[in-house]
Amino acid sequence: MTHQEIRKKFLDFFEKRGHKIIPSSLLVPEDKSVLFTTAGMQQFKKYYLDNDSPYGNKIASIQKCLRTVDIDEVGDESHLTFFEMLGNFSFKFPEAKDSYFKKEAIKHSYDLIVNDFGVPLRRIKISVFKGDDKNDISIDQESLEIWKSLGIPEEKIFFGEIKDNFWGPTGEEGPCGPTTEIHIDGIEVWNIVFNEYYCNKEKHLIPLQRKGVDTGMGLERLVMVLQGSKSVFETDLFSPIITELRNKNLYDYQSNQKFERIISDHLKAGVFVISDGVMPSNLGRGYILRKLIRKIMRHSKKLNLHDDFLQRSVKTIINIYKEYYPDLEKNEEKVLEVFNEEFQKFEKLLSREIPKIEKDVEEFKNKGYKFIPGAYVFNTQSSIGVGVEIVQDIAKEKGMEINMEEVKKEEEKHKKVSRVSQDKKFIKL
Ligand code: SER
């Protein structure tokens, strides 16, 4: 099944069950307290509260998302920065006649995964919230019973603590609640949230009179399990990009798998973020974009990729997605321009300074250092302009770490010794 077919099956399934299909919102959310859109429910957050939804109380969408919390995990089988989230949502239960809660939400997910997508039960495990004494929330017995009634054997259902089976809020405050998750082949694929509480700024949970459902299923992970791929990078959402990187046979694929994965993920994230209006800068969203682009550059050098890989890969990415996000094609020129400008800015630093740092880190390692000395890290930042993150990345690649305490102490020391400004002309990466 192609990703196009999977998208269609998902949307058709919910449309048939009375859900209004809503297009993805931008990656830059309305909510000022978050940098990027990280979940499908974000654009509907207000409908869980007092605002009435103009679309009725049942919605489904495929939402572009960007999350940087897992950025260091990118390169393994399933973690990404940019991804799409398939979701169905329900508001104002039980007051609104067209709303639903646990029973229908779980039944829908079971029907779609088991009956429509045909995933055999032996590949499925379920998690349910075990409750939390501190917040006085009891075990989610209702979800457990619903799963059992659908034929999931009890030994396939496990209980998760608040850190794993309770979701939200996004931003400073908002709806949140216990979750039940579908895991396929050990990978968490679908998160079903029951919004039963409002979490206020003081982090108190207040029970909601009108409850809601918010589900999120990572498209890339679903495609991976349905296409029987070993990783998200071997699905039709990624393989054209990887093929493009390998096009000129410039590097050894086996030993560089991690880097080609990081490049393809970050490129994709960059294309979408720029297309949604973000420009590289030293602050907030722009800073994240800048970090992504600089990482692409650093790794692309390792793979001997020449600058023309950029244009070809950006085109490939746009081709995969243009049917769903027509803006990408309109913004292609702009996207390339931003990438190219940023590449030029970083080029000097990259070709002169980064190889030196890589060599130094290697030497620290050979000399038996456990950590890169704080003074060294401080110096690369303040006098060369290469920020802690980049040194940290290089250190990690070589199996070492930075002692951040020591770096902070160095910074303090230098602030005291001289009141020399922090060399603002240098970009901290
Ligand atoms: N909001 C939940 C999540 O992001 C479910 O959609 O996982």
CSV table of C-alpha atoms and ligand atoms in Angstrom, one decimal:
chain,number,residue,atom,x,y,z
A,1,MET,CA,0.0,0.0,0.0
A,2,THR,CA,1.4,3.4,-0.9
A,3,HIS,CA,1.4,6.4,1.4
A,4,GLN,CA,-1.2,7.9,-0.9
A,5,GLU,CA,-3.5,4.9,-0.4
A,6,ILE,CA,-2.9,4.9,3.3
A,7,ARG,CA,-3.8,8.6,3.6
A,8,LYS,CA,-7.0,8.0,1.6
A,9,LYS,CA,-8.1,5.0,3.6
A,10,PHE,CA,-7.7,6.9,6.8
A,11,LEU,CA,-9.6,9.9,5.7
A,12,ASP,CA,-12.4,7.9,4.0
A,13,PHE,CA,-12.8,5.8,7.1
A,14,PHE,CA,-13.5,8.8,9.3
A,15,GLU,CA,-15.5,10.6,6.6
A,16,LYS,CA,-17.8,7.6,6.4
A,17,ARG,CA,-18.3,7.8,10.1
A,18,GLY,CA,-19.4,11.4,10.0
A,19,HIS,CA,-16.2,13.3,10.5
A,20,LYS,CA,-15.5,16.5,8.7
A,21,ILE,CA,-12.0,16.5,7.0
A,22,ILE,CA,-10.0,19.6,7.8
A,23,PRO,CA,-6.7,20.5,6.1
A,24,SER,CA,-3.4,20.7,8.0
A,25,SER,CA,-2.6,24.0,9.6
A,26,LEU,CA,0.8,25.7,9.2
A,27,LEU,CA,3.8,24.5,11.1
A,28,VAL,CA,3.8,27.9,12.8
A,29,PRO,CA,0.9,27.8,15.3
A,30,GLU,CA,-1.4,30.5,16.5
A,31,ASP,CA,-0.6,29.6,20.1
A,32,LYS,CA,2.3,32.0,21.0
A,33,SER,CA,3.6,29.7,23.8
A,34,VAL,CA,4.9,27.1,21.4
A,35,LEU,CA,7.4,27.4,18.6
A,36,PHE,CA,6.0,24.8,16.1
A,37,THR,CA,2.9,22.8,15.6
A,38,THR,CA,3.6,19.5,17.3
A,39,ALA,CA,0.2,17.8,17.3
A,40,GLY,CA,-2.9,17.5,15.2
A,41,MET,CA,-5.1,18.8,18.0
A,42,GLN,CA,-3.4,22.2,18.3
A,43,GLN,CA,-5.5,24.0,15.7
A,44,PHE,CA,-8.6,22.6,17.4
A,45,LYS,CA,-7.6,23.3,21.0
A,46,LYS,CA,-10.3,25.9,21.6
A,47,TYR,CA,-13.1,23.5,20.6
A,48,TYR,CA,-12.3,21.4,23.6
A,49,LEU,CA,-13.1,24.4,25.7
A,50,ASP,CA,-15.9,27.0,25.3
A,51,ASN,CA,-15.7,27.7,21.6
A,52,ASP,CA,-18.1,25.8,19.4
A,53,SER,CA,-16.5,24.1,16.4
A,54,PRO,CA,-17.8,25.4,13.1
A,55,TYR,CA,-17.1,22.0,11.6
A,56,GLY,CA,-19.4,20.0,14.0
A,57,ASN,CA,-18.0,17.9,16.8
A,58,LYS,CA,-16.3,15.2,14.8
A,59,ILE,CA,-13.2,16.0,12.8
A,60,ALA,CA,-10.3,14.2,11.1
A,61,SER,CA,-7.1,15.6,9.7
A,62,ILE,CA,-3.6,14.9,8.5
A,63,GLN,CA,-1.4,17.5,10.2
A,64,LYS,CA,2.2,18.6,9.5
A,65,CYS,CA,4.2,18.5,12.7
A,66,LEU,CA,7.7,19.4,13.8
A,67,ARG,CA,9.2,18.1,17.1
A,68,THR,CA,12.8,18.7,18.1
A,69,VAL,CA,12.7,16.9,21.5
A,70,ASP,CA,13.9,13.7,19.7
A,71,ILE,CA,16.4,15.4,17.4
A,72,ASP,CA,19.3,13.4,18.8
A,73,GLU,CA,17.5,10.1,18.2
A,74,VAL,CA,17.1,10.9,14.4
A,75,GLY,CA,19.1,8.3,12.5
A,76,ASP,CA,17.5,5.2,14.3
A,77,GLU,CA,14.6,3.3,12.8
A,78,SER,CA,11.6,5.5,13.8
A,79,HIS,CA,12.5,9.0,15.1
A,80,LEU,CA,12.0,12.1,13.0
A,81,THR,CA,11.8,15.9,13.4
A,82,PHE,CA,9.2,16.5,10.7
A,83,PHE,CA,6.3,14.1,10.5
A,84,GLU,CA,2.6,14.0,9.7
A,85,MET,CA,0.0,13.0,12.2
A,86,LEU,CA,-3.3,11.3,11.3
A,87,GLY,CA,-5.9,12.2,13.8
A,88,ASN,CA,-9.6,12.0,14.6
A,89,PHE,CA,-11.1,14.4,17.2
A,90,SER,CA,-14.4,14.7,19.1
A,91,PHE,CA,-15.6,17.6,21.3
A,92,LYS,CA,-18.1,18.3,24.0
A,93,PHE,CA,-19.1,14.8,25.1
A,94,PRO,CA,-21.8,13.9,26.2
A,95,GLU,CA,-23.5,17.2,25.6
A,96,ALA,CA,-23.2,17.3,21.8
A,97,LYS,CA,-25.2,14.6,20.1
A,98,ASP,CA,-22.6,14.1,17.4
A,99,SER,CA,-19.7,13.6,19.9
A,100,TYR,CA,-18.1,10.4,21.2
A,101,PHE,CA,-15.7,9.2,23.8
A,102,LYS,CA,-13.8,6.1,24.8
A,103,LYS,CA,-16.0,3.4,23.4
A,104,GLU,CA,-16.3,4.8,19.9
A,105,ALA,CA,-12.7,6.1,19.8
A,106,ILE,CA,-11.3,2.7,20.7
A,107,LYS,CA,-13.7,0.9,18.4
A,108,HIS,CA,-12.8,3.2,15.5
A,109,SER,CA,-9.1,2.6,16.0
A,110,TYR,CA,-9.5,-1.2,16.2
A,111,ASP,CA,-11.7,-1.3,13.1
A,112,LEU,CA,-9.3,0.8,11.0
A,113,ILE,CA,-6.1,-1.0,12.1
A,114,VAL,CA,-7.4,-4.6,12.3
A,115,ASN,CA,-10.2,-4.7,9.8
A,116,ASP,CA,-9.3,-2.1,7.2
A,117,PHE,CA,-5.5,-2.1,7.3
A,118,GLY,CA,-5.5,-5.8,8.1
A,119,VAL,CA,-2.8,-5.8,10.8
A,120,PRO,CA,-3.0,-9.2,12.5
A,121,LEU,CA,-3.7,-9.2,16.2
A,122,ARG,CA,-0.5,-11.0,17.0
A,123,ARG,CA,1.5,-7.9,16.0
A,124,ILE,CA,-0.5,-5.6,18.3
A,125,LYS,CA,-0.1,-4.6,21.9
A,126,ILE,CA,-2.1,-2.0,23.8
A,127,SER,CA,-1.2,0.3,26.7
A,128,VAL,CA,-3.7,1.8,29.1
A,129,PHE,CA,-3.2,4.4,31.9
A,130,LYS,CA,-2.5,2.8,35.3
A,131,GLY,CA,-3.7,5.8,37.2
A,132,ASP,CA,-1.8,8.3,39.4
A,133,ASP,CA,-2.1,8.6,43.1
A,134,LYS,CA,-0.4,12.0,43.3
A,135,ASN,CA,-3.1,13.5,41.0
A,136,ASP,CA,-5.8,11.3,42.4
A,137,ILE,CA,-6.6,9.7,39.0
A,138,SER,CA,-7.7,6.1,39.0
A,139,ILE,CA,-6.8,3.3,36.6
A,140,ASP,CA,-8.5,3.6,33.2
A,141,GLN,CA,-10.7,0.5,33.7
A,142,GLU,CA,-13.1,1.5,31.1
A,143,SER,CA,-10.6,1.5,28.3
A,144,LEU,CA,-9.2,-1.8,29.5
A,145,GLU,CA,-12.7,-3.4,29.4
A,146,ILE,CA,-13.4,-1.9,25.9
A,147,TRP,CA,-10.2,-3.5,24.5
A,148,LYS,CA,-11.0,-6.8,26.1
A,149,SER,CA,-14.6,-6.7,24.6
A,150,LEU,CA,-13.0,-6.3,21.2
A,151,GLY,CA,-11.1,-9.5,21.6
A,152,ILE,CA,-7.6,-8.2,22.7
A,153,PRO,CA,-6.4,-10.8,25.2
A,154,GLU,CA,-5.5,-9.4,28.6
A,155,GLU,CA,-1.9,-10.4,28.4
A,156,LYS,CA,-1.5,-8.1,25.4
A,157,ILE,CA,-2.6,-5.1,27.4
A,158,PHE,CA,-0.1,-3.4,29.6
A,159,PHE,CA,-0.3,-0.4,32.0
A,160,GLY,CA,1.6,2.8,31.7
A,161,GLU,CA,2.4,5.5,34.2
A,162,ILE,CA,1.6,9.2,33.9
A,163,LYS,CA,4.8,9.9,31.9
A,164,ASP,CA,3.8,7.5,29.1
A,165,ASN,CA,0.0,7.3,29.3
A,166,PHE,CA,-1.1,10.8,30.0
A,167,TRP,CA,-0.9,13.5,27.3
A,168,GLY,CA,-0.9,17.3,27.2
A,169,PRO,CA,-1.4,20.1,27.4
A,170,THR,CA,0.4,21.7,24.4
A,171,GLY,CA,1.8,25.1,25.4
A,172,GLU,CA,1.3,26.6,28.9
A,173,GLU,CA,-2.2,25.4,29.6
A,174,GLY,CA,-5.1,23.4,28.0
A,175,PRO,CA,-7.0,20.2,27.7
A,176,CYS,CA,-5.2,16.9,28.6
A,177,GLY,CA,-5.9,13.4,29.8
A,178,PRO,CA,-5.2,9.7,30.0
A,179,THR,CA,-4.2,7.9,26.9
A,180,THR,CA,-4.4,4.4,25.4
A,181,GLU,CA,-1.9,3.5,22.7
A,182,ILE,CA,-1.7,1.0,19.9
A,183,HIS,CA,1.8,-0.5,19.5
A,184,ILE,CA,2.5,-2.6,16.4
A,185,ASP,CA,5.7,-4.7,16.3
A,186,GLY,CA,6.8,-2.9,19.5
A,187,ILE,CA,6.5,0.6,18.0
A,188,GLU,CA,4.0,3.1,19.3
A,189,VAL,CA,1.8,3.9,16.3
A,190,TRP,CA,-1.4,5.5,17.6
A,191,ASN,CA,-2.0,7.6,20.7
A,192,ILE,CA,-5.6,8.0,21.7
A,193,VAL,CA,-6.1,10.8,24.3
A,194,PHE,CA,-9.2,11.3,26.4
A,195,ASN,CA,-9.3,14.9,27.3
A,196,GLU,CA,-10.9,14.8,30.7
A,197,TYR,CA,-9.0,17.5,32.4
A,198,TYR,CA,-7.9,21.1,31.9
A,199,CYS,CA,-4.3,21.8,33.0
A,200,ASN,CA,-4.0,25.4,34.1
A,201,LYS,CA,-0.8,27.5,34.2
A,202,GLU,CA,-0.1,26.4,37.8
A,203,LYS,CA,-0.2,22.8,36.5
A,204,HIS,CA,-3.4,21.8,38.4
A,205,LEU,CA,-5.7,19.4,36.7
A,206,ILE,CA,-9.3,20.5,36.7
A,207,PRO,CA,-11.9,17.9,35.5
A,208,LEU,CA,-13.7,19.0,32.3
A,209,GLN,CA,-17.5,18.8,32.2
A,210,ARG,CA,-17.4,18.3,28.5
A,211,LYS,CA,-14.9,15.7,27.5
A,212,GLY,CA,-13.1,15.2,24.2
A,213,VAL,CA,-11.1,12.7,22.1
A,214,ASP,CA,-7.8,13.6,20.4
A,215,THR,CA,-6.0,10.9,18.6
A,216,GLY,CA,-2.6,11.0,16.8
A,217,MET,CA,-1.1,8.4,14.6
A,218,GLY,CA,2.3,9.0,13.0
A,219,LEU,CA,1.9,8.6,9.3
A,220,GLU,CA,5.6,7.5,8.8
A,221,ARG,CA,5.4,4.8,11.4
A,222,LEU,CA,2.1,3.5,10.1
A,223,VAL,CA,3.5,3.4,6.6
A,224,MET,CA,6.5,1.6,7.9
A,225,VAL,CA,4.5,-1.2,9.5
A,226,LEU,CA,2.1,-1.5,6.6
A,227,GLN,CA,4.8,-1.5,4.0
A,228,GLY,CA,6.8,-4.1,6.1
A,229,SER,CA,9.8,-1.8,6.1
A,230,LYS,CA,12.6,-2.0,8.6
A,231,SER,CA,12.6,1.7,9.3
A,232,VAL,CA,10.7,4.8,8.4
A,233,PHE,CA,13.5,5.6,5.9
A,234,GLU,CA,12.7,2.6,3.8
A,235,THR,CA,9.2,3.7,3.1
A,236,ASP,CA,7.9,5.6,0.0
A,237,LEU,CA,8.0,8.7,2.2
A,238,PHE,CA,11.8,8.6,2.4
A,239,SER,CA,13.3,6.1,-0.1
A,240,PRO,CA,13.2,8.6,-3.0
A,241,ILE,CA,15.2,11.1,-1.0
A,242,ILE,CA,17.8,8.5,0.1
A,243,THR,CA,18.0,7.2,-3.5
A,244,GLU,CA,18.7,10.8,-4.6
A,245,LEU,CA,21.5,11.1,-2.1
A,246,ARG,CA,23.0,7.9,-3.3
A,247,ASN,CA,22.6,8.9,-6.9
A,248,LYS,CA,26.2,9.6,-7.7
A,249,ASN,CA,27.7,6.9,-5.6
A,250,LEU,CA,29.7,9.3,-3.5
A,251,TYR,CA,29.8,7.4,-0.2
A,252,ASP,CA,29.6,4.0,1.4
A,253,TYR,CA,26.0,3.4,2.3
A,254,GLN,CA,26.5,0.8,5.0
A,255,SER,CA,28.8,2.9,7.2
A,256,ASN,CA,27.0,6.2,6.6
A,257,GLN,CA,23.4,5.1,7.1
A,258,LYS,CA,22.9,7.3,10.1
A,259,PHE,CA,24.1,10.4,8.3
A,260,GLU,CA,22.0,9.9,5.2
A,261,ARG,CA,19.0,9.4,7.4
A,262,ILE,CA,19.7,12.6,9.3
A,263,ILE,CA,20.3,14.6,6.1
A,264,SER,CA,17.0,13.4,4.6
A,265,ASP,CA,15.0,14.1,7.7
A,266,HIS,CA,16.5,17.5,8.3
A,267,LEU,CA,16.1,18.5,4.6
A,268,LYS,CA,12.5,17.5,4.7
A,269,ALA,CA,11.9,19.5,7.9
A,270,GLY,CA,13.8,22.5,6.3
A,271,VAL,CA,11.7,22.4,3.1
A,272,PHE,CA,8.4,22.5,5.1
A,273,VAL,CA,9.5,25.0,7.7
A,274,ILE,CA,10.8,27.5,5.1
A,275,SER,CA,7.7,26.9,2.9
A,276,ASP,CA,5.6,27.8,5.9
A,277,GLY,CA,7.4,31.2,6.3
A,278,VAL,CA,10.3,30.7,8.7
A,279,MET,CA,13.7,32.3,8.0
A,280,PRO,CA,17.0,31.2,9.6
A,281,SER,CA,18.0,33.4,12.5
A,282,ASN,CA,19.6,33.3,16.0
A,283,LEU,CA,16.3,33.1,17.8
A,284,GLY,CA,13.3,30.8,18.3
A,285,ARG,CA,12.0,29.1,15.2
A,286,GLY,CA,14.7,30.6,13.0
A,287,TYR,CA,17.4,29.3,15.3
A,288,ILE,CA,16.0,25.8,15.0
A,289,LEU,CA,15.9,26.0,11.2
A,290,ARG,CA,19.5,27.3,11.2
A,291,LYS,CA,20.6,24.4,13.4
A,292,LEU,CA,18.9,21.9,11.0
A,293,ILE,CA,20.5,23.4,8.0
A,294,ARG,CA,24.0,23.5,9.5
A,295,LYS,CA,23.7,19.9,10.5
A,296,ILE,CA,22.7,19.0,6.9
A,297,MET,CA,25.8,20.8,5.7
A,298,ARG,CA,28.2,19.2,8.1
A,299,HIS,CA,26.9,15.7,7.4
A,300,SER,CA,26.7,16.2,3.6
A,301,LYS,CA,30.4,17.1,3.6
A,302,LYS,CA,31.1,13.8,5.3
A,303,LEU,CA,29.3,12.0,2.5
A,304,ASN,CA,31.1,14.0,-0.1
A,305,LEU,CA,27.9,15.4,-1.4
A,306,HIS,CA,28.4,18.4,-3.6
A,307,ASP,CA,26.1,21.4,-3.5
A,308,ASP,CA,23.9,20.2,-6.4
A,309,PHE,CA,22.5,17.5,-4.1
A,310,LEU,CA,20.5,20.2,-2.5
A,311,GLN,CA,18.5,21.2,-5.5
A,312,ARG,CA,17.8,17.6,-6.5
A,313,SER,CA,16.8,16.5,-3.0
A,314,VAL,CA,14.5,19.5,-2.5
A,315,LYS,CA,12.8,18.7,-5.8
A,316,THR,CA,12.4,15.1,-4.7
A,317,ILE,CA,10.9,16.1,-1.4
A,318,ILE,CA,8.4,18.4,-3.1
A,319,ASN,CA,7.4,15.7,-5.6
A,320,ILE,CA,6.5,13.3,-2.7
A,321,TYR,CA,4.3,15.8,-1.1
A,322,LYS,CA,3.0,18.3,-3.6
A,323,GLU,CA,-0.3,16.6,-4.1
A,324,TYR,CA,-1.2,17.3,-0.4
A,325,TYR,CA,0.7,20.5,0.1
A,326,PRO,CA,0.5,22.5,-3.2
A,327,ASP,CA,2.3,25.5,-1.5
A,328,LEU,CA,5.5,23.5,-1.6
A,329,GLU,CA,5.7,23.7,-5.4
A,330,LYS,CA,4.9,27.4,-5.4
A,331,ASN,CA,7.6,28.1,-2.8
A,332,GLU,CA,10.3,25.9,-4.4
A,333,GLU,CA,12.4,28.8,-5.5
A,334,LYS,CA,12.2,30.5,-2.2
A,335,VAL,CA,13.1,27.3,-0.3
A,336,LEU,CA,16.2,26.8,-2.4
A,337,GLU,CA,17.2,30.4,-2.1
A,338,VAL,CA,17.1,30.2,1.7
A,339,PHE,CA,19.0,27.0,1.8
A,340,ASN,CA,21.7,28.3,-0.6
A,341,GLU,CA,22.2,31.5,1.3
A,342,GLU,CA,22.5,29.7,4.6
A,343,PHE,CA,24.9,27.2,3.0
A,344,GLN,CA,27.1,30.1,1.8
A,345,LYS,CA,27.2,31.7,5.2
A,346,PHE,CA,28.2,28.6,7.0
A,347,GLU,CA,30.7,27.4,4.3
A,348,LYS,CA,33.8,29.2,5.6
A,349,LEU,CA,33.3,28.0,9.2
A,350,LEU,CA,32.5,24.6,8.0
A,351,SER,CA,35.5,24.1,5.8
A,352,ARG,CA,38.1,25.8,8.1
A,353,GLU,CA,37.0,25.2,11.7
A,354,ILE,CA,34.9,22.1,11.9
A,355,PRO,CA,37.6,19.7,10.6
A,356,LYS,CA,40.0,21.2,13.3
A,357,ILE,CA,37.4,20.6,16.0
A,358,GLU,CA,36.9,17.0,14.8
A,359,LYS,CA,40.6,16.4,15.1
A,360,ASP,CA,40.8,18.0,18.5
A,361,VAL,CA,38.0,15.9,19.8
A,362,GLU,CA,39.7,12.8,18.4
A,363,GLU,CA,42.8,13.8,20.3
A,364,PHE,CA,41.0,14.3,23.6
A,365,LYS,CA,39.6,10.9,23.1
A,366,ASN,CA,43.0,9.3,22.4
A,367,LYS,CA,44.4,10.9,25.4
A,368,GLY,CA,41.8,9.2,27.5
A,369,TYR,CA,39.7,12.3,28.4
A,370,LYS,CA,36.1,11.3,29.4
A,371,PHE,CA,34.7,14.8,28.7
A,372,ILE,CA,35.7,17.6,26.3
A,373,PRO,CA,37.2,20.3,28.7
A,374,GLY,CA,34.9,23.2,29.4
A,375,ALA,CA,37.6,25.7,28.5
A,376,TYR,CA,38.0,24.2,25.0
A,377,VAL,CA,34.3,24.4,24.4
A,378,PHE,CA,34.1,27.9,25.7
A,379,ASN,CA,36.9,29.0,23.4
A,380,THR,CA,35.4,27.5,20.2
A,381,GLN,CA,32.2,29.4,21.0
A,382,SER,CA,33.6,32.7,22.0
A,383,SER,CA,36.6,33.1,19.7
A,384,ILE,CA,35.8,30.9,16.6
A,385,GLY,CA,32.0,31.2,16.6
A,386,VAL,CA,31.2,27.5,16.7
A,387,GLY,CA,28.5,26.9,19.3
A,388,VAL,CA,28.3,24.3,22.0
A,389,GLU,CA,25.7,22.3,20.1
A,390,ILE,CA,28.0,21.6,17.2
A,391,VAL,CA,30.9,20.6,19.5
A,392,GLN,CA,28.4,18.4,21.4
A,393,ASP,CA,27.4,16.8,18.2
A,394,ILE,CA,30.9,16.1,17.1
A,395,ALA,CA,31.7,14.7,20.6
A,396,LYS,CA,28.7,12.4,20.5
A,397,GLU,CA,29.7,11.0,17.2
A,398,LYS,CA,33.0,10.1,18.7
A,399,GLY,CA,31.4,8.6,21.8
A,400,MET,CA,32.3,11.5,24.1
A,401,GLU,CA,30.5,14.1,26.0
A,402,ILE,CA,30.8,17.7,27.1
A,403,ASN,CA,30.7,18.7,30.8
A,404,MET,CA,28.2,21.5,30.6
A,405,GLU,CA,28.8,22.5,34.2
A,406,GLU,CA,32.4,23.2,33.4
A,407,VAL,CA,31.4,25.2,30.3
A,408,LYS,CA,29.0,27.3,32.4
A,409,LYS,CA,31.8,27.9,35.0
A,410,GLU,CA,34.1,29.0,32.2
A,411,GLU,CA,31.5,31.5,31.0
A,412,GLU,CA,31.1,32.9,34.5
A,413,LYS,CA,34.8,33.2,34.9
A,414,HIS,CA,35.2,35.1,31.7
A,415,LYS,CA,32.3,37.4,32.5
A,416,LYS,CA,34.0,38.3,35.8
A,417,VAL,CA,37.5,38.7,34.4
A,418,SER,CA,36.6,41.1,31.7
A,419,ARG,CA,33.4,42.7,30.7
A,420,VAL,CA,34.1,42.0,27.1
A,421,SER,CA,30.8,41.5,25.4
A,422,GLN,CA,29.9,38.0,24.3
A,423,ASP,CA,31.1,38.7,20.8
A,424,LYS,CA,27.6,39.0,19.4
A,425,LYS,CA,28.8,39.0,15.9
A,426,PHE,CA,29.4,35.3,16.2
A,427,ILE,CA,26.5,33.0,15.8
A,428,LYS,CA,26.1,30.4,18.6
A,429,LEU,CA,25.0,27.2,17.0
B,1,SER,N1,-2.1,15.0,20.9
B,1,SER,C1,-1.7,13.6,21.0
B,1,SER,C2,-0.3,13.4,20.5
B,1,SER,O1,0.3,14.3,19.9
B,1,SER,C3,-2.6,12.7,20.2
B,1,SER,O2,-3.0,13.3,19.0
B,1,SER,O3,0.3,12.3,20.6
